[in-house]
Short mmCIF file of C-alpha atoms in Angstrom, two decimals:
data_model
loop_
_atom_site.label_atom_id
_atom_site.label_comp_id
_atom_site.label_asym_id
_atom_site.label_seq_id
_atom_site.Cartn_x
_atom_site.Cartn_y
_atom_site.Cartn_z
CA UNK A 16 94.11 -92.58 105.74
CA UNK A 17 90.89 -90.75 106.44
CA UNK A 18 91.95 -87.78 104.32
CA UNK A 19 92.90 -90.07 101.46
CA UNK A 20 89.52 -91.77 101.61
CA UNK A 21 87.69 -88.42 101.59
CA UNK A 22 89.74 -87.19 98.63
CA UNK A 23 89.08 -90.44 96.79
CA UNK A 24 85.34 -90.02 97.35
CA UNK A 25 85.49 -86.51 95.88
CA UNK A 26 87.53 -87.63 92.86
CA UNK A 27 85.59 -90.82 92.12
CA UNK A 28 82.37 -89.11 90.77
CA UNK A 29 84.42 -86.86 88.51
CA UNK A 30 86.47 -89.82 87.26
CA UNK A 31 83.28 -91.79 86.55
CA UNK A 32 81.83 -88.96 84.43
CA UNK A 33 85.12 -88.38 82.65
CA UNK A 34 86.53 -91.93 82.55
CA UNK A 35 88.14 -91.64 79.12
CA UNK A 36 89.87 -88.41 80.03
CA UNK A 37 90.95 -89.79 83.42
CA UNK A 38 92.41 -92.97 81.84
CA UNK A 39 94.25 -90.92 79.22
CA UNK A 40 95.66 -88.70 81.97
CA UNK A 41 96.82 -91.67 84.07
CA UNK A 42 98.42 -93.38 81.08
CA UNK A 43 100.22 -90.19 80.12
CA UNK A 44 101.60 -89.84 83.64
CA UNK A 45 102.66 -93.50 83.80
CA UNK A 46 104.33 -93.45 80.40
CA UNK A 47 106.04 -90.21 81.28
CA UNK A 48 107.43 -91.76 84.48
CA UNK A 49 108.61 -94.89 82.65
CA UNK A 50 110.25 -92.75 80.02
CA UNK A 51 112.56 -91.09 82.52
CA UNK A 52 113.55 -94.26 84.37
CA UNK A 53 117.10 -95.68 83.84
CA UNK A 54 117.68 -98.38 81.22
CA UNK A 55 118.76 -100.74 83.95
CA UNK A 56 115.27 -100.64 85.46
CA UNK A 57 113.22 -100.53 82.24
CA UNK A 58 115.06 -101.45 79.02
CA UNK A 59 114.84 -99.02 76.09
CA UNK A 60 112.97 -101.47 73.84
CA UNK A 61 110.34 -101.99 76.53
CA UNK A 62 109.98 -98.20 77.01
CA UNK A 63 109.49 -97.69 73.26
CA UNK A 64 106.84 -100.38 73.04
CA UNK A 65 105.01 -99.02 76.05
CA UNK A 66 105.06 -95.45 74.71
CA UNK A 67 103.77 -96.54 71.29
CA UNK A 68 101.01 -98.64 72.78
CA UNK A 69 100.01 -95.97 75.30
CA UNK A 70 99.96 -93.31 72.55
CA UNK A 71 97.48 -95.35 70.52
CA UNK A 72 95.32 -95.90 73.59
CA UNK A 73 95.38 -92.18 74.46
CA UNK A 74 94.42 -91.24 70.87
CA UNK A 75 91.54 -93.69 71.02
CA UNK A 76 90.37 -92.23 74.31
CA UNK A 77 90.57 -88.69 72.89
CA UNK A 78 88.51 -89.74 69.85
CA UNK A 79 85.98 -91.36 72.17
CA UNK A 80 85.70 -88.15 74.20
CA UNK A 81 85.14 -86.09 71.07
CA UNK A 82 82.43 -88.43 69.81
CA UNK A 83 80.74 -88.38 73.21
CA UNK A 84 80.76 -84.57 73.34
CA UNK A 85 79.31 -84.38 69.82
CA UNK A 86 76.50 -86.73 70.80
CA UNK A 87 75.77 -84.56 73.85
CA UNK A 88 75.75 -81.36 71.80
CA UNK A 89 73.47 -82.68 69.05
CA UNK A 90 70.19 -82.16 70.98
CA UNK A 91 71.30 -78.68 72.01
CA UNK A 92 72.15 -77.71 68.42
CA UNK A 93 68.82 -79.09 67.28
CA UNK A 94 67.01 -77.07 69.90
CA UNK A 95 68.86 -73.90 68.98
CA UNK A 96 68.32 -74.44 65.25
CA UNK A 97 64.64 -75.29 65.50
CA UNK A 98 63.93 -72.75 68.24
CA UNK A 99 65.81 -69.46 68.41
CA UNK A 100 67.10 -69.55 64.82
CA UNK A 101 63.67 -70.43 63.45
CA UNK A 102 62.20 -67.44 65.28
CA UNK A 103 64.98 -65.09 64.12
CA UNK A 104 63.15 -63.74 60.98
CA UNK A 105 60.04 -62.93 63.03
CA UNK A 106 62.15 -61.24 65.68
CA UNK A 107 64.02 -59.22 63.06
CA UNK A 108 60.69 -58.11 61.59
CA UNK A 109 59.57 -57.12 65.07
CA UNK A 110 62.76 -55.08 65.48
CA UNK A 111 61.94 -53.26 62.23
CA UNK A 112 58.48 -52.44 63.58
CA UNK A 113 59.96 -51.15 66.82
CA UNK A 114 62.45 -49.00 64.90
CA UNK A 115 59.63 -47.55 62.75
CA UNK A 116 57.58 -46.82 65.86
CA UNK A 117 60.57 -45.16 67.51
CA UNK A 118 61.14 -42.95 64.47
CA UNK A 119 57.46 -41.94 64.41
CA UNK A 120 57.54 -41.17 68.11
CA UNK A 121 60.67 -39.10 67.71
CA UNK A 122 59.09 -37.09 64.90
CA UNK A 123 55.96 -36.52 66.99
CA UNK A 124 58.03 -35.35 69.94
CA UNK A 125 60.02 -33.04 67.66
CA UNK A 126 56.76 -31.54 66.41
CA UNK A 127 55.47 -31.07 69.93
CA UNK A 128 58.66 -29.34 70.96
CA UNK A 129 57.96 -26.69 68.32
CA UNK A 130 54.65 -25.76 69.97
CA UNK A 131 55.56 -23.54 72.88
CA UNK A 132 53.95 -21.02 75.19
CA UNK A 133 54.90 -17.34 75.06
CA UNK A 134 54.69 -15.93 78.56
CA UNK A 135 55.38 -12.19 78.18
CA UNK A 136 54.55 -9.19 76.00
CA UNK A 137 58.15 -9.09 74.85
CA UNK A 138 58.10 -12.73 73.66
CA UNK A 139 54.77 -12.22 71.87
CA UNK A 140 55.99 -9.05 70.12
CA UNK A 141 59.23 -10.76 69.11
CA UNK A 142 57.34 -13.77 67.75
CA UNK A 143 55.08 -11.47 65.70
CA UNK A 144 58.13 -9.66 64.33
CA UNK A 145 59.75 -12.93 63.29
CA UNK A 146 56.50 -14.07 61.67
CA UNK A 147 56.22 -10.84 59.64
CA UNK A 148 59.80 -10.98 58.38
CA UNK A 149 59.74 -11.51 54.58
CA UNK A 150 56.46 -13.43 54.69
CA UNK A 151 54.54 -13.58 51.39
CA UNK A 152 51.22 -14.34 53.09
CA UNK A 153 49.27 -13.68 56.27
CA UNK A 154 46.03 -15.09 57.63
CA UNK A 155 44.13 -13.61 60.56
CA UNK A 156 41.03 -14.70 62.42
CA UNK A 157 39.81 -12.95 65.54
CA UNK A 158 37.54 -10.25 66.87
CA UNK A 159 37.93 -6.89 65.17
CA UNK A 160 41.55 -6.93 63.99
CA UNK A 161 42.85 -3.97 66.02
CA UNK A 162 46.44 -5.22 66.22
CA UNK A 163 46.26 -6.22 62.57
CA UNK A 164 45.45 -2.62 61.57
CA UNK A 165 47.91 -1.06 63.98
CA UNK A 166 50.99 -3.19 63.31
CA UNK A 167 50.68 -6.31 61.14
CA UNK A 168 49.10 -4.97 57.95
CA UNK A 169 51.11 -1.71 57.68
CA UNK A 170 54.44 -3.44 58.32
CA UNK A 171 53.77 -6.39 56.02
CA UNK A 172 52.71 -4.05 53.22
CA UNK A 173 55.75 -1.81 53.79
CA UNK A 174 58.10 -4.82 53.63
CA UNK A 175 56.45 -6.16 50.48
CA UNK A 176 56.64 -2.73 48.81
CA UNK A 177 60.30 -2.42 49.74
CA UNK A 178 61.08 -5.80 48.16
CA UNK A 179 58.60 -5.28 45.29
CA UNK A 180 56.95 -8.62 45.91
CA UNK A 181 53.44 -10.04 46.10
CA UNK A 182 51.59 -10.21 49.44
CA UNK A 183 48.46 -12.23 50.18
CA UNK A 184 46.37 -11.36 53.25
CA UNK A 185 43.20 -13.05 54.48
CA UNK A 186 41.29 -11.45 57.34
CA UNK A 187 38.25 -12.81 59.18
CA UNK A 188 36.53 -10.57 61.75
CA UNK A 189 33.09 -10.22 63.29
CA UNK A 190 30.40 -8.69 61.07
CA UNK A 191 29.87 -5.03 62.07
CA UNK A 192 26.33 -5.11 60.67
CA UNK A 193 25.44 -7.98 63.01
CA UNK A 194 24.58 -6.13 66.21
CA UNK A 195 24.10 -9.34 68.17
CA UNK A 196 27.61 -10.71 67.57
CA UNK A 197 29.15 -7.28 68.22
CA UNK A 198 27.25 -7.04 71.51
CA UNK A 199 28.38 -10.56 72.46
CA UNK A 200 31.99 -9.73 71.69
CA UNK A 201 31.89 -6.44 73.63
CA UNK A 202 30.26 -8.16 76.62
CA UNK A 203 32.95 -10.86 76.60
CA UNK A 204 35.80 -8.34 76.47
CA UNK A 205 34.19 -6.20 79.16
CA UNK A 206 33.59 -9.20 81.42
CA UNK A 207 37.33 -9.88 81.47
CA UNK A 208 38.18 -6.29 82.36
CA UNK A 209 35.96 -3.23 82.60
CA UNK A 210 38.99 -0.92 82.62
CA UNK A 211 40.21 0.87 79.48
CA UNK A 212 42.77 -1.11 77.50
CA UNK A 213 46.02 0.19 76.01
CA UNK A 214 44.02 2.23 73.47
CA UNK A 215 42.39 4.16 76.32
CA UNK A 216 38.89 2.89 75.50
CA UNK A 217 36.51 0.45 77.11
CA UNK A 218 34.66 -2.17 75.12
CA UNK A 219 31.09 -1.39 74.07
CA UNK A 220 28.91 -2.67 71.27
CA UNK A 221 29.46 0.58 69.39
CA UNK A 222 33.23 0.27 69.71
CA UNK A 223 33.18 -3.32 68.48
CA UNK A 224 31.23 -2.22 65.39
CA UNK A 225 33.54 0.70 64.66
CA UNK A 226 36.66 -1.44 65.05
CA UNK A 227 35.33 -3.93 62.48
CA UNK A 228 34.30 -1.16 60.08
CA UNK A 229 37.79 0.30 60.48
CA UNK A 230 39.42 -3.01 59.50
CA UNK A 231 37.34 -3.13 56.32
CA UNK A 232 38.26 0.48 55.49
CA UNK A 233 41.97 -0.23 56.14
CA UNK A 234 41.88 -3.20 53.76
CA UNK A 235 40.51 -1.02 50.94
CA UNK A 236 42.93 1.82 51.69
CA UNK A 237 46.03 -0.43 51.54
CA UNK A 238 44.71 -2.29 48.49
CA UNK A 239 44.38 0.96 46.55
CA UNK A 240 47.95 1.97 47.39
CA UNK A 241 49.81 -1.26 46.71
CA UNK A 242 49.02 -3.09 43.50
CA UNK A 243 50.72 -6.34 44.54
CA UNK A 244 48.53 -6.69 47.62
CA UNK A 245 45.92 -9.44 47.36
CA UNK A 246 43.71 -8.91 50.40
CA UNK A 247 40.38 -10.47 51.35
CA UNK A 248 38.08 -9.78 54.27
CA UNK A 249 35.48 -12.22 55.59
CA UNK A 250 32.72 -11.24 58.05
CA UNK A 251 31.64 -13.80 60.62
CA UNK A 252 28.38 -13.96 62.55
CA UNK A 253 30.08 -15.81 65.41
CA UNK A 254 32.86 -14.65 67.70
CA UNK A 255 35.92 -16.51 68.89
CA UNK A 256 37.90 -16.11 72.09
CA UNK A 257 41.15 -16.81 70.22
CA UNK A 258 43.08 -14.76 67.70
CA UNK A 259 45.06 -16.58 65.02
CA UNK A 260 47.91 -14.92 63.14
CA UNK A 261 49.52 -17.21 60.58
CA UNK A 262 52.44 -16.37 58.30
CA UNK A 263 54.52 -18.53 55.99
CA UNK A 264 56.86 -19.43 58.85
CA UNK A 265 54.78 -19.67 62.02
CA UNK A 266 51.43 -19.54 63.77
CA UNK A 267 50.71 -17.32 66.76
CA UNK A 268 47.57 -17.85 68.82
CA UNK A 269 46.77 -15.12 71.34
CA UNK A 270 44.05 -14.64 73.94
CA UNK A 271 42.86 -11.67 75.95
CA UNK A 272 45.73 -12.04 78.40
CA UNK A 273 48.48 -9.88 76.82
CA UNK A 274 51.17 -11.99 78.50
CA UNK A 275 50.08 -15.40 77.22
CA UNK A 276 50.19 -16.84 73.72
CA UNK A 277 51.20 -19.97 71.86
CA UNK A 278 53.31 -20.38 68.73
CA UNK A 279 54.06 -23.23 66.33
CA UNK A 280 56.52 -23.32 63.45
CA UNK A 281 55.55 -24.13 59.87
CA UNK A 282 55.63 -27.81 59.03
CA UNK A 283 54.41 -28.97 62.42
CA UNK A 284 51.16 -30.85 62.92
CA UNK A 285 49.54 -27.98 64.79
CA UNK A 286 50.53 -25.35 62.23
CA UNK A 287 49.25 -27.32 59.24
CA UNK A 288 45.90 -28.08 60.85
CA UNK A 289 45.37 -24.47 61.94
CA UNK A 290 46.20 -23.37 58.39
CA UNK A 291 43.45 -25.65 57.09
CA UNK A 292 41.03 -24.40 59.76
CA UNK A 293 41.62 -20.75 58.85
CA UNK A 294 41.16 -21.42 55.13
CA UNK A 295 37.86 -23.25 55.61
CA UNK A 296 36.57 -20.71 58.14
CA UNK A 297 37.37 -17.82 55.80
CA UNK A 298 35.54 -19.49 52.91
CA UNK A 299 32.39 -19.80 55.05
CA UNK A 300 32.43 -16.16 56.15
CA UNK A 301 30.54 -13.42 54.26
CA UNK A 302 33.00 -12.02 51.75
CA UNK A 303 33.57 -8.28 51.42
CA UNK A 304 33.81 -7.38 47.71
CA UNK A 305 37.37 -6.04 47.74
CA UNK A 306 37.38 -6.10 43.95
CA UNK A 307 35.35 -2.88 44.15
CA UNK A 308 38.38 -0.98 45.44
CA UNK A 309 38.70 0.97 42.18
CA UNK A 310 35.13 2.27 42.23
CA UNK A 311 35.52 4.44 45.34
CA UNK A 312 38.98 6.02 45.50
CA UNK A 313 40.10 6.92 49.00
CA UNK A 314 42.23 9.94 49.77
CA UNK A 315 45.34 9.71 51.93
CA UNK A 316 43.03 11.13 54.58
CA UNK A 317 39.63 9.68 53.60
CA UNK A 318 36.77 12.16 53.76
CA UNK A 319 33.44 11.51 55.38
CA UNK A 320 31.76 11.28 51.98
CA UNK A 321 34.33 8.80 50.66
CA UNK A 322 33.93 6.51 53.64
CA UNK A 323 30.13 6.63 53.50
CA UNK A 324 30.08 5.92 49.76
CA UNK A 325 32.52 3.04 50.14
CA UNK A 326 30.36 1.20 52.66
CA UNK A 327 27.25 1.81 50.59
CA UNK A 328 28.91 0.42 47.45
CA UNK A 329 30.09 -2.78 49.15
CA UNK A 330 26.71 -3.30 50.87
CA UNK A 331 28.10 -3.10 54.38
CA UNK A 332 26.03 -0.08 55.42
CA UNK A 333 26.93 2.16 58.33
CA UNK A 334 24.26 2.56 61.03
CA UNK A 335 21.80 5.34 60.21
CA UNK A 336 22.50 6.85 63.61
CA UNK A 337 26.14 7.49 62.71
CA UNK A 338 27.04 11.12 62.07
CA UNK A 339 30.16 12.74 60.69
CA UNK A 340 32.00 12.37 63.97
CA UNK A 341 31.41 8.60 63.99
CA UNK A 342 32.71 8.31 60.42
CA UNK A 343 35.83 10.30 61.31
CA UNK A 344 36.33 7.99 64.29
CA UNK A 345 36.20 4.95 61.98
CA UNK A 346 38.74 6.53 59.59
CA UNK A 347 41.04 7.34 62.52
CA UNK A 348 40.87 3.75 63.78
CA UNK A 349 41.55 2.44 60.27
CA UNK A 350 44.71 4.45 59.56
CA UNK A 351 45.95 5.47 63.00
CA UNK A 352 45.05 2.47 65.10
CA UNK A 353 46.64 2.33 68.53
CA UNK A 354 48.54 -0.85 69.35
CA UNK A 355 46.27 -2.62 71.89
CA UNK A 356 49.32 -4.23 73.50
CA UNK A 357 51.08 -0.91 73.95
CA UNK A 358 54.33 -2.26 72.50
#
């Protein structure tokens, strides 16, 4: 009896909340029981009447349950419609903004991945070789352009001549007539290492001047020998601790450490901005009149007189203290420059 009472207490709340369903269930059970009883106990006519009546009652209870559930769901549907669905356009717009931001971030990360550090002489040399391959243009900004004379300019000109194509070169170096900037540059290089570099020389003011003169002479010499070479040289009164080499495919930025450099591929943010920087810097430098290359022909092995006349014509005078040996030294550096990286 106690168990029955406890079970009744558990069932009663559920039956109260679902009275229509509970009544329909009880009626169905009762009618089902009556339907299987013998005719002697419950006559067939009585069974039929009870089944018909109970069916109508059950259908009414089911309809009542459906109407009750619809009434209960109405506030929820209203809340959903006026709340989440009303905010759906704004949320979709927000998703579009997030997608746009994600795409921009991905592009920025892709660009950053193309700026990488070169940590060895081999990597730097390989990057320079890839930059020179089939490039129609080259821009340089640095100290005196030693590597440019030794490797970059001769190989780029040779490749352009082989393919019979145009080559544009822009070079910005320190002004050899500006003793102050040459002294500053030599002091900076010497402060990093007072030992001879791969060329076998130490840095002095005189060497800095000769290296810059040699770059100017090399530009004229190559211009006279290849008609499709468009080369310009700008002279700067300020020095930089970086060296920029920029081709049509990549940028290479080197420092005095021969085992450290940085490269960026064309089309990246860093490459495009450095390209703009080099163009503007070159325009502000003092321009060497390369158009005068026809006025002073240079021999395959320029003579002392030819070199002296060239610098007088272009108004970049050699120091009065320079003798024939100094002029020969400049010509040697111009056409037989030693690779400062020893590669």
